[in-house]
mmCIF file with all atom_site columns, C-alpha atoms in Angstrom:
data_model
loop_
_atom_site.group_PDB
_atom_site.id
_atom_site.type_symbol
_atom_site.label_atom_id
_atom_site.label_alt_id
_atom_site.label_comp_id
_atom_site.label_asym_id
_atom_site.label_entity_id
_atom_site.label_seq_id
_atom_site.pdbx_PDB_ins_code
_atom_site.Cartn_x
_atom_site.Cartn_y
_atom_site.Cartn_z
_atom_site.occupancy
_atom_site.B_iso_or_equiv
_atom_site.pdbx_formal_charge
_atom_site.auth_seq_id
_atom_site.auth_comp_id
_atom_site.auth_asym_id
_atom_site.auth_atom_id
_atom_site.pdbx_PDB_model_num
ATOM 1   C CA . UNK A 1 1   ? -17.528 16.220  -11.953 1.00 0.00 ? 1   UNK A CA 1
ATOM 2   C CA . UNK A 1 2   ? -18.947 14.011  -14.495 1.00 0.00 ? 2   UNK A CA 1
ATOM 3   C CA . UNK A 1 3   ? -22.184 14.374  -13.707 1.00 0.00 ? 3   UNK A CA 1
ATOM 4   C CA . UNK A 1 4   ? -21.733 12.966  -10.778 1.00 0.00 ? 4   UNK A CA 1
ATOM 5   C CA . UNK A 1 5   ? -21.943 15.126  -7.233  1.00 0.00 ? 5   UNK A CA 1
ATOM 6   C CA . UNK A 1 6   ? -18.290 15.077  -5.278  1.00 0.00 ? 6   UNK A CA 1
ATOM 7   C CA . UNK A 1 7   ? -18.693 14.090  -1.690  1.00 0.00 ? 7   UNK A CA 1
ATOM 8   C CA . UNK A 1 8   ? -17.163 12.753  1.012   1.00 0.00 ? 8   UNK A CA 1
ATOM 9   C CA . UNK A 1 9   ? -19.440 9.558   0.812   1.00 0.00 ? 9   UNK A CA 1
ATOM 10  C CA . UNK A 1 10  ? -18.377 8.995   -3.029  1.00 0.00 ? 10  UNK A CA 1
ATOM 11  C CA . UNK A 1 11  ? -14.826 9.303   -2.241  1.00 0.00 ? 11  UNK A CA 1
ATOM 12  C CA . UNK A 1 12  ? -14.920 6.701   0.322   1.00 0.00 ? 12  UNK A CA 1
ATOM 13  C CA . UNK A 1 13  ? -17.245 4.225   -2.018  1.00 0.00 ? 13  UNK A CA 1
ATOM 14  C CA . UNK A 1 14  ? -14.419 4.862   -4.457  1.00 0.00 ? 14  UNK A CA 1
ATOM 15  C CA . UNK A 1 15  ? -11.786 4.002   -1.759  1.00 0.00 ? 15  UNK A CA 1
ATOM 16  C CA . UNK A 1 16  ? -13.943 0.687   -0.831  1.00 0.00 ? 16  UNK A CA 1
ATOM 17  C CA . UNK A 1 17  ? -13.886 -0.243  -4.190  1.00 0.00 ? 17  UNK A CA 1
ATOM 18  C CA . UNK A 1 18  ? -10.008 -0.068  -4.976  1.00 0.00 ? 18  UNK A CA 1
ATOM 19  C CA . UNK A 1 19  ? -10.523 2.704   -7.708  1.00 0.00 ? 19  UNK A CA 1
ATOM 20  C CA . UNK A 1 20  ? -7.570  4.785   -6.881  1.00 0.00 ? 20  UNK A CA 1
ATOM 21  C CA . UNK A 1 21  ? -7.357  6.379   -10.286 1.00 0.00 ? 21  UNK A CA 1
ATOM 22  C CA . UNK A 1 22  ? -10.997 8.033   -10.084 1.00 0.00 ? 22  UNK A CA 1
ATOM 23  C CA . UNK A 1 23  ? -10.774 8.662   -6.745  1.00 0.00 ? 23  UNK A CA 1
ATOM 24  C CA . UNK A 1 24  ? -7.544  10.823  -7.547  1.00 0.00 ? 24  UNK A CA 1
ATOM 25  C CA . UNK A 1 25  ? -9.414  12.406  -10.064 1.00 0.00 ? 25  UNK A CA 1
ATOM 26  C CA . UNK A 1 26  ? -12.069 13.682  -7.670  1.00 0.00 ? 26  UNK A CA 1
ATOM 27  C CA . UNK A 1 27  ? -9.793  13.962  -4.639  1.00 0.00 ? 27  UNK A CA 1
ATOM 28  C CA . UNK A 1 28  ? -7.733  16.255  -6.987  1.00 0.00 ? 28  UNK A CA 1
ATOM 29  C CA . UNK A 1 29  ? -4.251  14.292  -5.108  1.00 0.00 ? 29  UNK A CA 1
ATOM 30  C CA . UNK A 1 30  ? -4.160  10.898  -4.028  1.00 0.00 ? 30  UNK A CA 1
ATOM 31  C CA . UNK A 1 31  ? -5.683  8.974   -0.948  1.00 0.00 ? 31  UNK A CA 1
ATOM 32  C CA . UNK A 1 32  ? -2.863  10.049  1.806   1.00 0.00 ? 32  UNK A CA 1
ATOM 33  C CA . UNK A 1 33  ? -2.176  7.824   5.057   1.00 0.00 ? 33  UNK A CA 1
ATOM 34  C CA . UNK A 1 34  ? 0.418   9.113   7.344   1.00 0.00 ? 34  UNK A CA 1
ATOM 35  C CA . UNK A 1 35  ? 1.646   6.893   10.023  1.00 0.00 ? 35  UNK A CA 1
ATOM 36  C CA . UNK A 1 36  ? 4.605   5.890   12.558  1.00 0.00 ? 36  UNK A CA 1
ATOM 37  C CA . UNK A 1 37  ? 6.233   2.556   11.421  1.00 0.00 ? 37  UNK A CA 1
ATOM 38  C CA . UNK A 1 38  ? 6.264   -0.032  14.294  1.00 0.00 ? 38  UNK A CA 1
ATOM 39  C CA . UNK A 1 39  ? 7.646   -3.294  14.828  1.00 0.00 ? 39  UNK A CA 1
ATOM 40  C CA . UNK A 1 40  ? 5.868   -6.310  12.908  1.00 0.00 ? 40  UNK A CA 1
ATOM 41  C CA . UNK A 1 41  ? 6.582   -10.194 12.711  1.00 0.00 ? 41  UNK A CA 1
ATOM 42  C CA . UNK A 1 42  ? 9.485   -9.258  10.855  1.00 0.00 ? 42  UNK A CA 1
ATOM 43  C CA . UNK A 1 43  ? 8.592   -11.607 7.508   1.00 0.00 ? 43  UNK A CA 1
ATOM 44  C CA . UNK A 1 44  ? 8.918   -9.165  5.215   1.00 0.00 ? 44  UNK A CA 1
ATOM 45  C CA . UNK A 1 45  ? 12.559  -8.772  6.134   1.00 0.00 ? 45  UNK A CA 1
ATOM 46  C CA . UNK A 1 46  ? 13.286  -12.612 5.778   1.00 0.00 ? 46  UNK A CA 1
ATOM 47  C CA . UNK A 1 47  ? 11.800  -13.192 2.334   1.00 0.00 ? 47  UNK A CA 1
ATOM 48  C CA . UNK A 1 48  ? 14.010  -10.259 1.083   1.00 0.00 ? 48  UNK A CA 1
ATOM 49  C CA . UNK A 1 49  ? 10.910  -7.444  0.795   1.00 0.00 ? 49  UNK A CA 1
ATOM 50  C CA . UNK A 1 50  ? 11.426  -5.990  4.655   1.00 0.00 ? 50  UNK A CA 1
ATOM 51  C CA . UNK A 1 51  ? 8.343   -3.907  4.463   1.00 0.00 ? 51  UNK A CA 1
ATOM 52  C CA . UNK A 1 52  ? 7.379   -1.009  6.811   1.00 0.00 ? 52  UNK A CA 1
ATOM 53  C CA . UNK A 1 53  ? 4.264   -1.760  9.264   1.00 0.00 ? 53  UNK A CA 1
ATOM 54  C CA . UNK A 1 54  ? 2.388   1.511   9.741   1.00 0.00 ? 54  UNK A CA 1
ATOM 55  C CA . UNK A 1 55  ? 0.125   2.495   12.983  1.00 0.00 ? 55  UNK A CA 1
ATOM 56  C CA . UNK A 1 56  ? -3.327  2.793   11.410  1.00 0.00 ? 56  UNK A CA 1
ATOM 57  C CA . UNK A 1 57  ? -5.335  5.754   13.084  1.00 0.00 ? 57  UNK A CA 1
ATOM 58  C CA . UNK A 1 58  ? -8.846  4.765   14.083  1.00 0.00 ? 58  UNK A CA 1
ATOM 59  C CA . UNK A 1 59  ? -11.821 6.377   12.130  1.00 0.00 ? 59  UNK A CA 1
ATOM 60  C CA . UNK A 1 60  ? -9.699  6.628   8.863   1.00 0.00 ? 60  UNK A CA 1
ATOM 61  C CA . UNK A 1 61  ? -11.251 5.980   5.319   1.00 0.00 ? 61  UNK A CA 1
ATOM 62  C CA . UNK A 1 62  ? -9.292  2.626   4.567   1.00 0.00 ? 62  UNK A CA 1
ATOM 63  C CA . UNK A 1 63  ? -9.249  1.296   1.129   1.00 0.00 ? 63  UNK A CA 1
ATOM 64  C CA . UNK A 1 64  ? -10.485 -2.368  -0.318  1.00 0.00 ? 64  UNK A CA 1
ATOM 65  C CA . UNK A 1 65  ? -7.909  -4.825  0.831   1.00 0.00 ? 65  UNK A CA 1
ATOM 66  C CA . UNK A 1 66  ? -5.225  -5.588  -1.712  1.00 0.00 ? 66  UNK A CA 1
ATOM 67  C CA . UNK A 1 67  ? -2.049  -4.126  -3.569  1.00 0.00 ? 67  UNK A CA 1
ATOM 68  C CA . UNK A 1 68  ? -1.666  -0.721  -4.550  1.00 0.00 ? 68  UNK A CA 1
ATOM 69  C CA . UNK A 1 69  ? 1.402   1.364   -5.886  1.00 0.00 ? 69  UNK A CA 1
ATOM 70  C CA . UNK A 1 70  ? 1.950   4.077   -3.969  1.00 0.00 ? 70  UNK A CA 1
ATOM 71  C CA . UNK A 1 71  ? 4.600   6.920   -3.337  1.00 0.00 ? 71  UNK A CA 1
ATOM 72  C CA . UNK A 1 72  ? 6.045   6.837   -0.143  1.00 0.00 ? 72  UNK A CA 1
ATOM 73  C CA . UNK A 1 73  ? 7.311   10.012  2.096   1.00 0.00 ? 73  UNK A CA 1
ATOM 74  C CA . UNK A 1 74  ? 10.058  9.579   4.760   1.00 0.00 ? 74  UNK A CA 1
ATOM 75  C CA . UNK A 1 75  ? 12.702  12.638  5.738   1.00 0.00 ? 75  UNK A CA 1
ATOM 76  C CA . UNK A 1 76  ? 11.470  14.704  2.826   1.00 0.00 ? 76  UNK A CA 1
ATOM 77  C CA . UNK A 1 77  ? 12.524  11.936  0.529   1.00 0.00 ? 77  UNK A CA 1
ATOM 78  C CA . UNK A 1 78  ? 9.980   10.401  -2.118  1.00 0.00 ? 78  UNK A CA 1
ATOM 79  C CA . UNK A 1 79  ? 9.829   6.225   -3.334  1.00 0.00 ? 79  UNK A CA 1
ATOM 80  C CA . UNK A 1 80  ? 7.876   4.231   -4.989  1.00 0.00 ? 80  UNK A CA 1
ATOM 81  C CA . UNK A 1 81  ? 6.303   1.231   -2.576  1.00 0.00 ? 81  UNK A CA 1
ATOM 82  C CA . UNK A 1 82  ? 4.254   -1.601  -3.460  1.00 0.00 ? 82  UNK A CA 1
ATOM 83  C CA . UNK A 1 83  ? 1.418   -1.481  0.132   1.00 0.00 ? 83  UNK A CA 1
ATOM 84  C CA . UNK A 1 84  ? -0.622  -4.092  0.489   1.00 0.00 ? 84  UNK A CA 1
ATOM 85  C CA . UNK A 1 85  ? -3.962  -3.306  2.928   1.00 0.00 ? 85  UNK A CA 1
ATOM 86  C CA . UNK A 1 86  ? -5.605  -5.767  4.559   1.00 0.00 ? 86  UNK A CA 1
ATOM 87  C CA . UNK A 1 87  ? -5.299  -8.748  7.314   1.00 0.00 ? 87  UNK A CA 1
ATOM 88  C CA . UNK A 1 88  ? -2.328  -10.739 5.488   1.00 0.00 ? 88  UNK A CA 1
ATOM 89  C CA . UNK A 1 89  ? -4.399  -14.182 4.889   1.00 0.00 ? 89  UNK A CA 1
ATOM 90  C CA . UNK A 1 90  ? -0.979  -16.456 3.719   1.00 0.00 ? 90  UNK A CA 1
ATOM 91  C CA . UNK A 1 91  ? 0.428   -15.866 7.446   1.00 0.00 ? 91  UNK A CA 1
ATOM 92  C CA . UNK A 1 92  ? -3.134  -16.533 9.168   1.00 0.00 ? 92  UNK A CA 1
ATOM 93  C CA . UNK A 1 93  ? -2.942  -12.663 9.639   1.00 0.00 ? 93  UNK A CA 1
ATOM 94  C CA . UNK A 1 94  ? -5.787  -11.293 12.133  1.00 0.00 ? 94  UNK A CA 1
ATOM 95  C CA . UNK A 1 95  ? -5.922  -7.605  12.208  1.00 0.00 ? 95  UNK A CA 1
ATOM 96  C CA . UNK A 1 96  ? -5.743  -5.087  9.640   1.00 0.00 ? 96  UNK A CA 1
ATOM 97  C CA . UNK A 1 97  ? -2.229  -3.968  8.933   1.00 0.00 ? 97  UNK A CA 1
ATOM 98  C CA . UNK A 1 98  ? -1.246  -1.464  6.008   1.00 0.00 ? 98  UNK A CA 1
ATOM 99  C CA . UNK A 1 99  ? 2.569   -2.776  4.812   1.00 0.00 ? 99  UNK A CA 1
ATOM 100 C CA . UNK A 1 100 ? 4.315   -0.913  2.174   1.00 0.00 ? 100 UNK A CA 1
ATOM 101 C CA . UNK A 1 101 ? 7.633   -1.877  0.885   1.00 0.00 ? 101 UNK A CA 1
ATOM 102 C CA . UNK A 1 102 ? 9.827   1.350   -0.168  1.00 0.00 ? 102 UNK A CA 1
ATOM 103 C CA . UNK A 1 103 ? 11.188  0.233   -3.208  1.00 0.00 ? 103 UNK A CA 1
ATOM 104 C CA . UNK A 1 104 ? 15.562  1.408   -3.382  1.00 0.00 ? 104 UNK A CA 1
ATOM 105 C CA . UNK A 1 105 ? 15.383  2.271   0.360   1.00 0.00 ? 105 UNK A CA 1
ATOM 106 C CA . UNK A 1 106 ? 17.652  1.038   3.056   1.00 0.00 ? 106 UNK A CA 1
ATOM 107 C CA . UNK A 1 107 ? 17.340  2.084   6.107   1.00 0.00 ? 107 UNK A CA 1
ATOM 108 C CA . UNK A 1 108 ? 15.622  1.667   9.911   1.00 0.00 ? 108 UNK A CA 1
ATOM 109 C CA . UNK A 1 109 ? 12.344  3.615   9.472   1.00 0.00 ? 109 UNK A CA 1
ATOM 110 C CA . UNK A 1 110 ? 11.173  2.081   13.048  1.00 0.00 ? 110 UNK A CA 1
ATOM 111 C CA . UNK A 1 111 ? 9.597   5.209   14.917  1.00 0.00 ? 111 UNK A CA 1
ATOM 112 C CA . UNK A 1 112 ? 9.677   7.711   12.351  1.00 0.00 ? 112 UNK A CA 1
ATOM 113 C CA . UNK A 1 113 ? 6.673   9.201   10.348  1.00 0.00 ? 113 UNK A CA 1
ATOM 114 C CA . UNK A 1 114 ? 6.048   8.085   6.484   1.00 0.00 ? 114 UNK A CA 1
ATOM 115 C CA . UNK A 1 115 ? 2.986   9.160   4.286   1.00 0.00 ? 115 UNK A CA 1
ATOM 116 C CA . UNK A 1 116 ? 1.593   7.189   1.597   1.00 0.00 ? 116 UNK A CA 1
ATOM 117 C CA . UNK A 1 117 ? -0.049  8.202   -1.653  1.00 0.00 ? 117 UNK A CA 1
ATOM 118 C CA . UNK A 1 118 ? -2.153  5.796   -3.137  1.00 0.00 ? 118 UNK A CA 1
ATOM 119 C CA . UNK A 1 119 ? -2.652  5.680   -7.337  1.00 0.00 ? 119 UNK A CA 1
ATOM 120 C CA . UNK A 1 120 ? -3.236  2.357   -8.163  1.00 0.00 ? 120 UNK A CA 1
ATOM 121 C CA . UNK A 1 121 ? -4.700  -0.639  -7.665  1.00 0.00 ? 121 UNK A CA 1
ATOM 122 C CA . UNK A 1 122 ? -3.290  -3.740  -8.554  1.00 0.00 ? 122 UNK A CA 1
ATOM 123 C CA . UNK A 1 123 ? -4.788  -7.105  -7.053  1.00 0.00 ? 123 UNK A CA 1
ATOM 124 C CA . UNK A 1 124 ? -6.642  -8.000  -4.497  1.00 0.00 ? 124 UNK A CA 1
ATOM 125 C CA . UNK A 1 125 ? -5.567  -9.606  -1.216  1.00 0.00 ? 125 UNK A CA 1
ATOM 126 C CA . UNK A 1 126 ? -5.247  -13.445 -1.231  1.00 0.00 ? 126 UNK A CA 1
ATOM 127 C CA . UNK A 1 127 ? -4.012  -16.491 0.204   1.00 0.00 ? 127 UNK A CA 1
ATOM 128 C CA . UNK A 1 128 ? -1.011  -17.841 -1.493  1.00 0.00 ? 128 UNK A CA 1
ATOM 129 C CA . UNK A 1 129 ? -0.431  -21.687 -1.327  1.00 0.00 ? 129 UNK A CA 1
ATOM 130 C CA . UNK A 1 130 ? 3.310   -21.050 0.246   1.00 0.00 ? 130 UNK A CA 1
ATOM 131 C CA . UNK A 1 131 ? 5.852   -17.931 1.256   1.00 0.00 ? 131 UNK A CA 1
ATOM 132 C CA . UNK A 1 132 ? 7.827   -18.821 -2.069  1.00 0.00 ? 132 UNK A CA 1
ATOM 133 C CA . UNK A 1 133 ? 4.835   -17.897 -4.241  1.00 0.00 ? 133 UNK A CA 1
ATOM 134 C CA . UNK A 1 134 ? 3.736   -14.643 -2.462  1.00 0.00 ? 134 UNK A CA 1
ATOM 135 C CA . UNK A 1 135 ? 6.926   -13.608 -2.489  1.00 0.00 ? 135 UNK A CA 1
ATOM 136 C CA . UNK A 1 136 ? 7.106   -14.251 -6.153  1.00 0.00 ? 136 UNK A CA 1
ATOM 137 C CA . UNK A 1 137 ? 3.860   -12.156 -6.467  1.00 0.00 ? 137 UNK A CA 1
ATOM 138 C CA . UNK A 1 138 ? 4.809   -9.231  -4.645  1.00 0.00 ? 138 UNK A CA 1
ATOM 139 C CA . UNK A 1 139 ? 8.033   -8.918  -6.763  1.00 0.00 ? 139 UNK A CA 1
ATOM 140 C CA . UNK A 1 140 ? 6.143   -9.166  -9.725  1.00 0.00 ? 140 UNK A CA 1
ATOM 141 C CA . UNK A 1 141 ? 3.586   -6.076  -8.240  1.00 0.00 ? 141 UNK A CA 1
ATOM 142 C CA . UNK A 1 142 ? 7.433   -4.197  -7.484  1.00 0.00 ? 142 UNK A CA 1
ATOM 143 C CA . UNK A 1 143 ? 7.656   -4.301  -11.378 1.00 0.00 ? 143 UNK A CA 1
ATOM 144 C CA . UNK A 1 144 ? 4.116   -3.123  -11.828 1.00 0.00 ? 144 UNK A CA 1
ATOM 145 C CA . UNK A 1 145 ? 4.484   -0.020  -9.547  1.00 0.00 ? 145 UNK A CA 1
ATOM 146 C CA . UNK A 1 146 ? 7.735   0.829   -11.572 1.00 0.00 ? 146 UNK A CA 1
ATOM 147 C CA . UNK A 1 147 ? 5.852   0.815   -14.555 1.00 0.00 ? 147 UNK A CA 1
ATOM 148 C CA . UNK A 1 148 ? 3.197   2.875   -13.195 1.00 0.00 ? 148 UNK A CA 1
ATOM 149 C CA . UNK A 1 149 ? 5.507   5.528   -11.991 1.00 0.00 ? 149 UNK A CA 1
ATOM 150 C CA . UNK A 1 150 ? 7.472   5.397   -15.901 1.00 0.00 ? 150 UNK A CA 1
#
C-alpha cells in the first residue's frame, strides 16, 4: 500500500509512533483494545472526568503514550472517549494504565468488558504543573474528539 510492504512490524512502528490515522489506513479498522474495567485511584471521578481503568493484556501492541480519540464499546452501545495511554506523570503514576473517559455515559462499568478503537492522536503524555490544569487539558481534548467524530 503505498509502496510500502504491510506487516505486522509496520503496523506496530505506526502504533509506537502515535499515527493512528495511517495505521487505520493499513489496518483497514482501527487499533482495537478490549479490556475489563477495574478499580483505579478514583481521580478521574473527583475532577469531574471519572474515567474507566482497563486491564491491559500482556504481549499487546500498545501505542506511544498520550491522548487519542477513540470510540468506545460497552453493552452493544458506541461513545466517543478521550484515552489517554501511558504511566499518568501529574499523579507520580508508575505503571502503564490505558484510561478512557466515555464521553455522555453514566453508569458503573466496573467488571464489565469495553473495546476501544483508536483514530487519533492528539498530544502526548505530560506532566501538568497542578490537577486544575490537566483537568483543563483533558476537557479541551473532550472537544477535540467531538470534532473528530463531526
Amino acid at each position: 500500500m503505498d509502496g510500502i510492504r504491510v506487516s505486522s512490524t509496520h503496523i506496530r512502528a505506526l502504533l509506537a509512533a502515535g499515527e493512528m490515522e495511517t495505521a487505520v489506513r493499513f489496518l483497514g479498522h482501527p487499533h482495537i483494545l478490549t479490556g475489563t474495567v477495574i478499580s483505579g485511584h478514583h481521580l478521574g471521578r473527583t475532577l469531574g472526568i471519572p474515567t474507566a481503568n482497563l486491564a491491559v493484556p500482556q504481549g499487546l501492541a500498545v501505542p506511544r503514550f498520550g491522548v487519542y480519540a477513540c470510540q468506545a464499546l460497552v453493552d452493544g452501545q458506541r461513545y466517543l472517549a478521550v484515552t489517554n495511554v501511558g504511566v499518568r506523570p501529574t499523579v507520580d503514576g508508575s505503571h502503564l494504565t490505558v484510561e478512557p473517559w466515555l464521553l455522555d455515559y453514566t453508569g458503573d462499568l466496573y467488571g464489565r468488558t469495553l473495546t476501544l478503537e483508536f483514530y487519533q492522536f492528539l498530544r502526548p503524555e505530560r506532566k501538568f504543573d497542578s490537577l486544575e490544569a490537566l483537568q483543563a487539558e483533558i476537557r479541551k481534548n473532550a472537544e477535540q474528539t467531538r470534532q473528530c467524530f463531526r
